[in-house]
Coordinates of C-alpha atoms in Angstrom, one line a residue:
X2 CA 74.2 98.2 99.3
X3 CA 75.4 94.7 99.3
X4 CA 78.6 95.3 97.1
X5 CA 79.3 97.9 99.8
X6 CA 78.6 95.9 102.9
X7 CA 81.0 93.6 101.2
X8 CA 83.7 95.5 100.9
X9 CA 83.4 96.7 104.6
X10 CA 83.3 93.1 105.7
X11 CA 86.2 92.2 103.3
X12 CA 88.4 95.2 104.7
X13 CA 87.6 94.1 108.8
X14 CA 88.6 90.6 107.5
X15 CA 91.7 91.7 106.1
X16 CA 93.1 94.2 109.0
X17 CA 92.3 90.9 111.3
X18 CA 94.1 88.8 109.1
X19 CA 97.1 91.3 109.6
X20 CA 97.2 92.1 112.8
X21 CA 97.2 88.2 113.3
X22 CA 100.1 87.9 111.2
X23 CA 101.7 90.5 112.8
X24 CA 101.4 88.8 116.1
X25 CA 102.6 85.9 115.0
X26 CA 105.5 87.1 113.2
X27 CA 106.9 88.0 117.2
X28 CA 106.7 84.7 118.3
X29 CA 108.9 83.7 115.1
X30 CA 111.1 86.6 115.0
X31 CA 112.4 85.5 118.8
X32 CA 113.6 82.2 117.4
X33 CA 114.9 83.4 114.2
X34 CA 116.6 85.6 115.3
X35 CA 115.1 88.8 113.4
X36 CA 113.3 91.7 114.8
X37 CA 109.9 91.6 114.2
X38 CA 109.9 94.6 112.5
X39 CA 111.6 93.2 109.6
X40 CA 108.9 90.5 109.8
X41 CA 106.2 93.2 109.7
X42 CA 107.5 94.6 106.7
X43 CA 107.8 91.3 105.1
X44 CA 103.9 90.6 105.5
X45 CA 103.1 93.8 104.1
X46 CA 105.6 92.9 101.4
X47 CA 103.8 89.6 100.7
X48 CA 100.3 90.8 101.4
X49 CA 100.8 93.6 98.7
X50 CA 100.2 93.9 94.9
X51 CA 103.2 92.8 93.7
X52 CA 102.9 89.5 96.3
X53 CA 99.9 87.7 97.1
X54 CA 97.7 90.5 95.8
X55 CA 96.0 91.0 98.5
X56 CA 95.8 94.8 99.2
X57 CA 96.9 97.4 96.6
X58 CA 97.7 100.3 98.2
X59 CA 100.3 103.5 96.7
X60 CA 99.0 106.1 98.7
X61 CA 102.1 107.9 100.2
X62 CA 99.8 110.3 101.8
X63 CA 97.2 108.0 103.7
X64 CA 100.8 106.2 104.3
X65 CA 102.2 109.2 106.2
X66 CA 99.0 109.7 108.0
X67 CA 99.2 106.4 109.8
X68 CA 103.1 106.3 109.7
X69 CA 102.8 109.6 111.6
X70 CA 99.6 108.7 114.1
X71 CA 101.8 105.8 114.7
X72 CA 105.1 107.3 115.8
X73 CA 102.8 109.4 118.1
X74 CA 101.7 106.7 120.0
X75 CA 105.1 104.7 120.3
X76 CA 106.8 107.8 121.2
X77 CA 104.3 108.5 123.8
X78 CA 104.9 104.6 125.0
X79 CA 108.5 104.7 124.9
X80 CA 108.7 108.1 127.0
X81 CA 106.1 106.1 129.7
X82 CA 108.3 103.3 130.2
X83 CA 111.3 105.8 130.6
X84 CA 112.5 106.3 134.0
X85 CA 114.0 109.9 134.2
X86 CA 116.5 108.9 136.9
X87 CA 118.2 106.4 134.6
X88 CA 117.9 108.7 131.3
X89 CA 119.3 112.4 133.7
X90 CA 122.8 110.9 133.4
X91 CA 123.2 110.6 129.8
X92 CA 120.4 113.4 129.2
X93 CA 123.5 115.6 127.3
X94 CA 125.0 112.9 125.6
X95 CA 121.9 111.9 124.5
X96 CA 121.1 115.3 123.0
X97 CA 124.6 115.7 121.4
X98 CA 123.8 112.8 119.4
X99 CA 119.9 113.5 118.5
X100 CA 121.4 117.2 117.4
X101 CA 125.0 117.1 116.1
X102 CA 124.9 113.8 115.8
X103 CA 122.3 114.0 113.5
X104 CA 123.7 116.8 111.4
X105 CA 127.0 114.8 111.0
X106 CA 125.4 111.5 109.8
X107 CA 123.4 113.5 106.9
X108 CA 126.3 115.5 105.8
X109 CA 128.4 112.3 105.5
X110 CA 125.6 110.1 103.9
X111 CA 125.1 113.6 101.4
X112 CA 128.1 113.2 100.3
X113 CA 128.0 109.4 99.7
X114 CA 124.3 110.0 98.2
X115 CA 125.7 112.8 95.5
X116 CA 127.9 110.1 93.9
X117 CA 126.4 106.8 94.1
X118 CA 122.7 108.1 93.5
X119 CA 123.7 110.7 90.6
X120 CA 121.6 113.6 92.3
X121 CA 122.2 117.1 93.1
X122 CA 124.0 118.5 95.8
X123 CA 120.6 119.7 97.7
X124 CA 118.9 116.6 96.8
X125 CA 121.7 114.8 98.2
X126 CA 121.3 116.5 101.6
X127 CA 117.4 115.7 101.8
X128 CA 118.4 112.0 101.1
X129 CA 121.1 112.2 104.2
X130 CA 118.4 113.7 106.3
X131 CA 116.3 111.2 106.1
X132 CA 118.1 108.6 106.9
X133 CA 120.0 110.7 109.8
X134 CA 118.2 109.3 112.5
X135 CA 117.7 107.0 114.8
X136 CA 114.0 105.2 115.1
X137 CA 112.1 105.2 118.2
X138 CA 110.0 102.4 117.2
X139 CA 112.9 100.2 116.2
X140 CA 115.1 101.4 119.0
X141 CA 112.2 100.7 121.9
X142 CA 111.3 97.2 120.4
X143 CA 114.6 95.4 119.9
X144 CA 116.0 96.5 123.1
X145 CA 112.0 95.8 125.1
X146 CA 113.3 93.4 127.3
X147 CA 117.5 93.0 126.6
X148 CA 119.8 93.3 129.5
X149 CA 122.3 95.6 127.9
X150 CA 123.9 97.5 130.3
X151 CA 121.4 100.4 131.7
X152 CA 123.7 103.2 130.5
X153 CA 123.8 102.2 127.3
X154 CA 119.9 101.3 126.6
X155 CA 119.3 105.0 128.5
X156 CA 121.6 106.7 126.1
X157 CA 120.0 105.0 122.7
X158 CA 116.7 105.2 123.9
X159 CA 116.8 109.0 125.0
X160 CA 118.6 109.8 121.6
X161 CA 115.8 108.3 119.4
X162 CA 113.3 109.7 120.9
X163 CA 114.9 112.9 120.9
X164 CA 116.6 112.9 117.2
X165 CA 113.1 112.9 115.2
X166 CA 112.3 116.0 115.6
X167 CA 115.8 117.0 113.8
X168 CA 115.0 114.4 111.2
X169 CA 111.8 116.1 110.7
X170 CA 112.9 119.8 110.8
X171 CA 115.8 118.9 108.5
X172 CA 113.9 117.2 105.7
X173 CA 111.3 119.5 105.3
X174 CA 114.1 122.3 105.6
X175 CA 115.7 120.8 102.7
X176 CA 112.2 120.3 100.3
X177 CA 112.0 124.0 100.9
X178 CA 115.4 124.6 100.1
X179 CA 114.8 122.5 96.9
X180 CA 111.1 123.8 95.8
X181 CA 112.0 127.5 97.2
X182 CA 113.5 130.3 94.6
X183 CA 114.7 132.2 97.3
X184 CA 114.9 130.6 100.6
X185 CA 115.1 132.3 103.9
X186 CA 118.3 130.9 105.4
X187 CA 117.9 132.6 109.0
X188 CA 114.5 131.9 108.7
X189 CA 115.0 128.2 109.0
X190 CA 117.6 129.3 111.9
X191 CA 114.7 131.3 113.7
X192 CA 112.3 128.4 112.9
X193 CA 115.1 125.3 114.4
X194 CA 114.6 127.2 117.5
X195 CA 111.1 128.1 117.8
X196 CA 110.4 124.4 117.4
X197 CA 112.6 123.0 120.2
X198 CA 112.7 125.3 122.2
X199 CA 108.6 125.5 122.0
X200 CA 108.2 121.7 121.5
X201 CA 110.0 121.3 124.3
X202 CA 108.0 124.0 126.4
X203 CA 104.8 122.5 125.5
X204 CA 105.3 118.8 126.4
X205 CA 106.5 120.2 130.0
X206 CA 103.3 122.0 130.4
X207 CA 101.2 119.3 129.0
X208 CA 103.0 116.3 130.6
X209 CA 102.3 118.4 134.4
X210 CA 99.0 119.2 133.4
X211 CA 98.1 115.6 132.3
X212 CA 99.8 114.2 135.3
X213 CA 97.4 116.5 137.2
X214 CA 94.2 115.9 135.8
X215 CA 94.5 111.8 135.5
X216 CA 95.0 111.9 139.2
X217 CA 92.3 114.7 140.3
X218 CA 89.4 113.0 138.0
X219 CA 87.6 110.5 139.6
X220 CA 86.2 108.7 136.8
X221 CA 83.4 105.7 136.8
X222 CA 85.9 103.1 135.4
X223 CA 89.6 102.3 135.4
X224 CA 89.6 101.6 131.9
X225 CA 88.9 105.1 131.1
X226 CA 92.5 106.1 132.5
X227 CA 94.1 104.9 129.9
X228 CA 92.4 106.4 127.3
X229 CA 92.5 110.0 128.5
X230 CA 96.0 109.7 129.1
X231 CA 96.5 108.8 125.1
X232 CA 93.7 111.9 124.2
X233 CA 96.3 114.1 126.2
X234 CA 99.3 112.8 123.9
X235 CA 97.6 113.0 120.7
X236 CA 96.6 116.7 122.2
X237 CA 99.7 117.3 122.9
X238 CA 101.5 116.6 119.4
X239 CA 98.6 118.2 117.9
X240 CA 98.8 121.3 119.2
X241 CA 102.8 121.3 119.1
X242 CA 102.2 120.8 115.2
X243 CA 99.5 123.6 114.8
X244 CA 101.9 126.2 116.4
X245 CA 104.6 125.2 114.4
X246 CA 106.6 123.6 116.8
X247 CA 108.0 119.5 117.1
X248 CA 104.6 117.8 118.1
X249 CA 107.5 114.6 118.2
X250 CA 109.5 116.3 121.3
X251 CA 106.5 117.2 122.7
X252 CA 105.2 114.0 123.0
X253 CA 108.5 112.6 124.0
X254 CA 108.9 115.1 126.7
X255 CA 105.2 114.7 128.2
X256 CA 105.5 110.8 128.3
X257 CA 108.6 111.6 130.4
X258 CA 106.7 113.7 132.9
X259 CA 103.3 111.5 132.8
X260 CA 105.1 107.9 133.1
X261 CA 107.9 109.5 136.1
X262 CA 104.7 111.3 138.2
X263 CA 102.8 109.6 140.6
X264 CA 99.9 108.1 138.8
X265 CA 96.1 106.9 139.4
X266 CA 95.8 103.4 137.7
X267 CA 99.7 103.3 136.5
X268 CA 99.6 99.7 135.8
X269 CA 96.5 100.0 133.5
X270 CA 97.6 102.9 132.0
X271 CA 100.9 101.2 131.4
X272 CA 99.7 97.9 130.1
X273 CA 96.9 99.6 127.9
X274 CA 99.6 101.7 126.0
X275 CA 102.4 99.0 125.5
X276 CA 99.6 97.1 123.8
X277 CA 98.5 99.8 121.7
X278 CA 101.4 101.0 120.8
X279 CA 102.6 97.1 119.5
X280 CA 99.2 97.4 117.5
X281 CA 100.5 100.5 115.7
X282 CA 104.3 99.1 115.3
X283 CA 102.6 96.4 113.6
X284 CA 99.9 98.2 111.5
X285 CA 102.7 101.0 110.3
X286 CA 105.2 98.2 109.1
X287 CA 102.6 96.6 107.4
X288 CA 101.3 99.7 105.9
X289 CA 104.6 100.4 104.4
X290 CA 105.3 97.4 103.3
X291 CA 102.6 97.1 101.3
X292 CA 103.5 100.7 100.1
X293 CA 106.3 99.9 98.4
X294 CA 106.7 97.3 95.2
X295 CA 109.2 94.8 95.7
X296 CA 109.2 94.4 91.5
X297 CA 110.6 98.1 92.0
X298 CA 112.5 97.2 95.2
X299 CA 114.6 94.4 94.1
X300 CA 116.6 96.0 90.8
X301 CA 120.1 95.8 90.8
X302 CA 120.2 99.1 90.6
X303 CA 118.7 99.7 93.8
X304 CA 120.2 96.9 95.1
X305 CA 123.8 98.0 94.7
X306 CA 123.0 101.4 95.6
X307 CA 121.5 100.9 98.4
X308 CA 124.4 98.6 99.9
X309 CA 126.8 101.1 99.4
X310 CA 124.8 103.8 101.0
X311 CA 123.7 101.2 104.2
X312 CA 127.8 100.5 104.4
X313 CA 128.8 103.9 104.1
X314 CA 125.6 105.2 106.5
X315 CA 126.2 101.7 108.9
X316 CA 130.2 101.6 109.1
X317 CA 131.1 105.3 108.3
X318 CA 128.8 107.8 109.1
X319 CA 127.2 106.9 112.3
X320 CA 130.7 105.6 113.9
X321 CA 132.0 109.3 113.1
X322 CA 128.8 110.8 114.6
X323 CA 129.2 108.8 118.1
X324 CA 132.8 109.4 118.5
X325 CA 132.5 113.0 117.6
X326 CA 129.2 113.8 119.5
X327 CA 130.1 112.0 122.4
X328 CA 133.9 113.5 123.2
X329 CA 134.9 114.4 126.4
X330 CA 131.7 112.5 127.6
X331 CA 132.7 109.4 129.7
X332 CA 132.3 106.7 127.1
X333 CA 135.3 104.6 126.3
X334 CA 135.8 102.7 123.0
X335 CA 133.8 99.5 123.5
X336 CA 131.0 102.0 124.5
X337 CA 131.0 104.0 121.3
X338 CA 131.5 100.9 119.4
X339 CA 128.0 100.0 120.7
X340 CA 126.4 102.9 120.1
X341 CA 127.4 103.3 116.6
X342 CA 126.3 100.0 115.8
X343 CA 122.8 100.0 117.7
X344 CA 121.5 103.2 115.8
X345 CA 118.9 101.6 114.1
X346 CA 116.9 102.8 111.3
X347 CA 113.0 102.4 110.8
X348 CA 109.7 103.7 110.3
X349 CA 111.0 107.1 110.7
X350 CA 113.0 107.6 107.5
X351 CA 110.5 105.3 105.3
X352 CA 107.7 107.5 106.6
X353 CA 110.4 110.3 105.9
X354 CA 111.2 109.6 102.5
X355 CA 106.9 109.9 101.5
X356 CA 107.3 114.1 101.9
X357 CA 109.4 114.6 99.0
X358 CA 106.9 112.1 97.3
X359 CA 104.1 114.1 98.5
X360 CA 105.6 117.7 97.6
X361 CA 107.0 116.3 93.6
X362 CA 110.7 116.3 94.4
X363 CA 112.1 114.8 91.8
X364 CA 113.8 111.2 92.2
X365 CA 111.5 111.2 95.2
X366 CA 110.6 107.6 94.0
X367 CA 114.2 106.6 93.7
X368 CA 115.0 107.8 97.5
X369 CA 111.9 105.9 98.9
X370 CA 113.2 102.3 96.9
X371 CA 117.0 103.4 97.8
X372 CA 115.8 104.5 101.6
X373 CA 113.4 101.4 102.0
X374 CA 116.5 99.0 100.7
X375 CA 119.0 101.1 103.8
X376 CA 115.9 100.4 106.5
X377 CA 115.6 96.4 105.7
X378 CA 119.2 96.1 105.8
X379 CA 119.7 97.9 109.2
X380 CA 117.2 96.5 111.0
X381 CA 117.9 92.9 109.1
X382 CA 121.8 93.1 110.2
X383 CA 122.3 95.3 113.1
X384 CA 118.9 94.9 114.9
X385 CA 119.7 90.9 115.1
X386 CA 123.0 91.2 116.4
X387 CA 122.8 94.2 119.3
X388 CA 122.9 91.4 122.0
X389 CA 125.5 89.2 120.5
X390 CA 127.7 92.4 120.2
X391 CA 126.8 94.1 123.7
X392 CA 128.0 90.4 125.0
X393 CA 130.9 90.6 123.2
X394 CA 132.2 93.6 124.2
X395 CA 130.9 92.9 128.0
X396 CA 128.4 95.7 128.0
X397 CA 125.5 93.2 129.8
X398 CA 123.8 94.1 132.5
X399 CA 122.1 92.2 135.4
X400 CA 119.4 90.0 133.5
X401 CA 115.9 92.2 133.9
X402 CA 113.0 90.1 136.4
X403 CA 109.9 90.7 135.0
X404 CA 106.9 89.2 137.1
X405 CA 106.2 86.0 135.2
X406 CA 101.8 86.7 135.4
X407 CA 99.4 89.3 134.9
X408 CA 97.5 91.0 137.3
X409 CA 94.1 91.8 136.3
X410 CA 92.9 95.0 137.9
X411 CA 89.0 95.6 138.6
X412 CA 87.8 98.9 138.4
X413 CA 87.6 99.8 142.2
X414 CA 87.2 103.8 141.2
X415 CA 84.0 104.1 143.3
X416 CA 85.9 102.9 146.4
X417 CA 88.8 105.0 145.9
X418 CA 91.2 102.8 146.3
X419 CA 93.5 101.0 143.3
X420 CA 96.1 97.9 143.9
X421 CA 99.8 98.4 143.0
X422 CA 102.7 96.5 142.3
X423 CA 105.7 96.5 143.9
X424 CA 109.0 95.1 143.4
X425 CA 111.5 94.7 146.7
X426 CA 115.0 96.3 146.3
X427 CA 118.2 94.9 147.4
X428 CA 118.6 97.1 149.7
X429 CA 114.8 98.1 151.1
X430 CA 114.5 98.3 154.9
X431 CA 111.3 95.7 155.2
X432 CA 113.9 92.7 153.7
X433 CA 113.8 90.0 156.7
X434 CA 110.9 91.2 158.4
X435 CA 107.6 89.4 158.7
X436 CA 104.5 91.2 157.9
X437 CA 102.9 91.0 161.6
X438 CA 106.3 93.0 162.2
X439 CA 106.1 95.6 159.3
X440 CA 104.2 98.9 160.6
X441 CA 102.4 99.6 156.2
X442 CA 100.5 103.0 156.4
X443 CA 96.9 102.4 157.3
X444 CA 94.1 101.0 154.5
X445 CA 97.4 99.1 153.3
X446 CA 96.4 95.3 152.7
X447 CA 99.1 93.1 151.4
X448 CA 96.9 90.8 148.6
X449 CA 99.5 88.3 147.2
X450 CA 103.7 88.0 146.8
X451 CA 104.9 86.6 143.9
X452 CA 108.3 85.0 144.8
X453 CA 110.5 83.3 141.8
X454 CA 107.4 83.0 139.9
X455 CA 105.1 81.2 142.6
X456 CA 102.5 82.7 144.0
X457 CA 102.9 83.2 148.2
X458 CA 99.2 83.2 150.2
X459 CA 100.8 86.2 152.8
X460 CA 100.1 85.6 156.7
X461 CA 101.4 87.7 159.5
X462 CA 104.6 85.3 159.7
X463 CA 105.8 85.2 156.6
X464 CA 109.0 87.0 155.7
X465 CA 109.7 89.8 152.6
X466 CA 112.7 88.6 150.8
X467 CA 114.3 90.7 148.4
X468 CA 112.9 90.6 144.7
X469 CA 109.7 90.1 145.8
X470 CA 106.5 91.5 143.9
X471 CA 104.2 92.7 146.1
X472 CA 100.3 93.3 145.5
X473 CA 99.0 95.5 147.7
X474 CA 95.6 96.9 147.9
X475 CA 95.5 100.7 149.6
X476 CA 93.7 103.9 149.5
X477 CA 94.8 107.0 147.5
X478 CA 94.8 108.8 150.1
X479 CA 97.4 106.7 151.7
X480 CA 99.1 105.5 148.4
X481 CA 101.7 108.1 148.3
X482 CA 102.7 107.4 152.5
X483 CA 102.8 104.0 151.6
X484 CA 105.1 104.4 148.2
X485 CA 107.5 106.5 150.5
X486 CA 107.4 103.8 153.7
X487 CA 108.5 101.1 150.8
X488 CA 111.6 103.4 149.9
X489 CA 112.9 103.5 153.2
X490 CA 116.7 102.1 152.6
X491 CA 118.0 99.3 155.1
X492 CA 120.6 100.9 157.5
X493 CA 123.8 99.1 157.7
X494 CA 125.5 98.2 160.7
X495 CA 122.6 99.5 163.0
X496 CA 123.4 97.4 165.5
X497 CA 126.8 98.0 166.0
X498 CA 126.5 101.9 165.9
X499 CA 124.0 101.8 168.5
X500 CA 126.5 99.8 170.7
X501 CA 129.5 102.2 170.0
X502 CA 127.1 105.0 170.8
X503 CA 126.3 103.2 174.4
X504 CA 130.0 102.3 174.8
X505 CA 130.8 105.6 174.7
X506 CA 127.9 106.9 177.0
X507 CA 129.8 104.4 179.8

C-alpha cells in the first residue's frame, strides 16, 4: 500500500519536474538561439536511463500512444489559429507539396537510404517515408510568432498540416508491402483515396457540426467551451481512424472550420488550446527523448550515416521536391529557396519510425537511431536559422503586434453576453472618430483600449486610432451586428465625391 502510494507520488513528482523543465527550456531556447523542441528532447535525453537515470522507459508503443494523442491536439491547435483567408491562396501549392512533394522527398531519400544504410530496396522506401514529411509541431512552434512574410508562413504551415496523413499512409503502405507475401497494389490505390477523400469529408462535417453546437449550447461556465471543443477533435480523429480514413486531415480540416466560424468564448477557447497543446509539444519531446539511448545514439556509425542522409534529405531532396511541386505556381527563386530550407522535421517521423518497431521490421532499431540522428540535426540547424535566412533573402513581413497583457474572462454564460477583442485595421471606418460619435450596435459597451501597450480608461471623447485593441462587452445576440459594423472599410475621398456629385447637380 505504501510502496504503491510511493510510486504514484514519485511519478506526479517527476511529470512536474518535466513539465517545469520543459517550460524553462523556452525561456532559454529564445536566447540561445535553438528551438525549444531541440531542448525538449535534450531533457528527455538527460532525464533518461542512459543520463541521469531518472526514468527508464523503451516502450515504443506507450511512446506512439502519446506521440499520436499529441499530434492530435497540435494539429487541432495549429488548424485554430489558421486563418482560411490567408491559407485559400496557397491552398494548391500547399497540397502539391504535402502530396507530390512528399512522394518525391521519400523516393530521393530511398535511394540515398539503400546505399548508406545497406537495406533493401523496400526497406529503403519505408525509411524515406518517414522522414518525407514536414512536422506540424515543429513547423507551428518555430514560426509562433516570426514575421516571415505571410505567404510564406501560410504555405509551410498549410503543407504540414496537410502532409501527415501521406507520411502516415505511406509508411504503413510500405510495412505491408514488407510483412505482406502478396500485397494488393490497387488496393493501397483504392485505400490512398478512401482516406483523403473521406478524411477530408469527415473533418468538414465535424468542423460545421462543432462550430454549431459550441455556439447553440448554453453551458453553466465558460471554461467548459474549451473542453468540448477539444472532445469534438479527439472525436473527430477518432472516428476518422475507426473508418479507415486520415483521423490527421480530419483534424486539420475541422480546426480550419471551428477556428474561421464565428465562435462563443473564442478567446478562451483559443487560449485554453494554445496552452494545451504546448503541454503536449513538451510532454511528446520528452517522451521520446527518453525513448531513445544516446549510448546507442551517438556511434559513429550512426553518426556518419545519419549526416549523409540529413545532407542528402536537407540540401537534395527537399530543394527538388519544392521546385518540382511548386512549378508554374507563382513562387520565384528566393521563395523556393525558403521553402526548401524551412521543411522541418520532428515528432512526426520519430513517432513514425516506432511502427516498424512495433510490427518486427527488421533494422527497425537502426531507422529509429538513424531517423532520431536526421530529426536533431534539422530542427538543431535549420529550425535556428529560418529567420536569419527569411531576412536574408528579404522575405520579412510587417513585425506581428500582439497585445502586450492578458485579458481574463469571467464566465458571464448566465447573462448571455461574452467580451471580445478587437484589433483596429488600417483602414476600418471608426479610425478618427470619438466614441460619443461612433453609432456600436446596441448592448455594445466599450470596457478598455489598449493603445501601444497602455491601457486607455475610454470616455465619450476619446478618439479610435488605428491598431488599437478594443475590449468590448456585448450580447450574443448582437455580437455578430457588431463584428460586421467593425468591418465597415473607411471610404476614401468621401468628401470630394460628394462635392463633384453636387457640382454637377449645379
Amino acid at each position: 500500500m505504501i510502496s504503491g502510494a510511493f510510486n504514484v507520488d514519485y511519478f506526479i513528482l517527476l511529470i512536474a519536474m518535466l513539465l517545469i523543465a520543459g517550460v524553462l527550456t523556452t525561456k532559454f531556447s529564445a536566447r540561445m538561439g535553438v528551438p525549444a523542441l531541440v531542448l525538449f528532447i535534450i531533457v528527455g535525453m538527460v532525464a533518461g536511463s542512459d543520463g541521469l537515470g531518472f526514468i527508464y522507459f523503451d516502450n515504443a508503443k506507450y511512446a506512439q500512444l502519446i506521440g499520436v494523442f499529441a499530434l492530435v491536439i497540435i494539429l487541432f491547435e495549429g488548424g485554430l489559429q489558421t486563418k482560411w483567408k490567408t491559407v485559400k491562396p496557397v491552398i494548391i501549392p500547399s497540397l502539391s507539396l504535402a502530396t507530390f512533394g512528399v512522394i518525391l522527398t521519400t523516393t530521393i531519400v530511398a535511394f540515398a537510404a539503400k546505399l548508406i544504410l545497406d537495406v533493401t530496396m523496400l526497406e529503403a522506401f519505408l525509411f524515406g517515408a518517414i522522414v518525407g514529411s514536414t512536422d506540424a509541431a515543429a513547423v507551428f512552434a518555430v514560426l509562433k510568432g516570426q514575421n516571415i512574410k505571410e505567404r510564406m508562413g501560410a504555405t509551410l504551415e498549410a503543407e504540414s498540416g496537410t502532409n501527415d496523413p501521406m507520411a502516415v499512409f505511406l509508411t504503413l503502405a510500405f510495412i505491408e508491402l514488407i510483412l505482406a507475401p502478396e500485397p494488393s497494389y490497387l488496393g493501397f490505390i483504392g485505400n490512398f483515396f478512401w482516406q483523403m477523400g473521406f478524411g477530408l469529408l469527415l473533418g468538414l462535417l465535424l468542423g460545421k457540426f462543432a462550430s454549431y453546437s459550441i455556439n447553440k449550447i448554453n453551458l453553466d461556465s465558460s471554461g467548459l467551451y474549451p473542453v468540448f471543443a477539444m472532445a469534438f477533435a479527439l472525436l473527430t480523429y477518432s472516428a476518422a481512424a475507426l473508418m479507415g480514413a486520415s483521423g490527421l486531415l480530419a483534424v486539420y480540416v475541422a480546426a480550419l472550420i471551428i477556428g474561421n466560424s464565428e465562435l462563443t468564448y473564442r478567446q478562451s477557447i483559443f487560449r485554453f488550446n494554445e496552452g494545451f497543446a504546448w503541454m503536449m509539444q513538451i510532454l511528446m519531446f520528452i517522451i521520446l527523448g527518453l525513448l531513445v539511448f544516446p549510448g546507442q545514439l551517438f556511434q559513429v556509425d550512426i553518426i556518419w550515416k545519419g549526416l549523409l542522409i540529413s545532407f542528402v534529405l536537407i540540401l537534395v531532396a527537399r530543394p527538388v521536391a519544392v521546385f518540382l511541386s511548386t512549378i508554374g505556381m507563382d513562387f520565384d527563386t528566393k521563395e523556393k529557396v525558403f521553402l526548401s530550407w524551412a521543411g522541418l522535421r520532428g515528432a512526426v517521423p520519430i513517432v513514425l519510425a516506432t511502427f516498424p518497431m512495433l510490427a518486427g521490421i527488421p533494422n527497425s532499431q537502426l531507422f529509429f537511431n538513424v531517423v532520431f540522428f536526421v530529426v536533431l540535426t534539422s530542427t538543431l540547424v535549420q529550425g535556428s536559422t529560418i529567420t536569419m535566412l527569411a531576412a536574408k533573402l528579404k522575405l520579412m513581413g510587417p513585425k506581428k503586434v500582439s497585445p502586450p497583457h492578458s485579458l481574463e474572462l469571467v464566465s458571464i454564460g448566465k447573462a448571455n453576453a461574452e467580451i471580445i477583442e478587437v484589433e483596429v485595421e488600417d483602414d476600418a471606418k471608426i479610425i478618427g472618430q470619438s466614441l460619443a460619435d461612433i453609432k456600436f450596435p446596441e448592448n455594445t459597451l466599450i470596457n478598455a483600449i489598449i493603445r501601444s501597450g497602455i491601457l486607455v480608461t475610454p470616455s465619450g471623447d476619446t478618439v479610435i486610432r488605428e491598431k488599437d485593441f478594443l475590449y468590448i462587452l456585448t450580447s450574443r445576440k448582437s455580437k455578430k451586428k457588431l463584428e460586421e459594423f467593425l468591418k465597415e472599410k473607411k471610404v476614401d475621398n468621401e468628401d470630394d465625391d460628394g462635392s463633384e456629385q453636387l457640382k454637377m447637380k449645379m
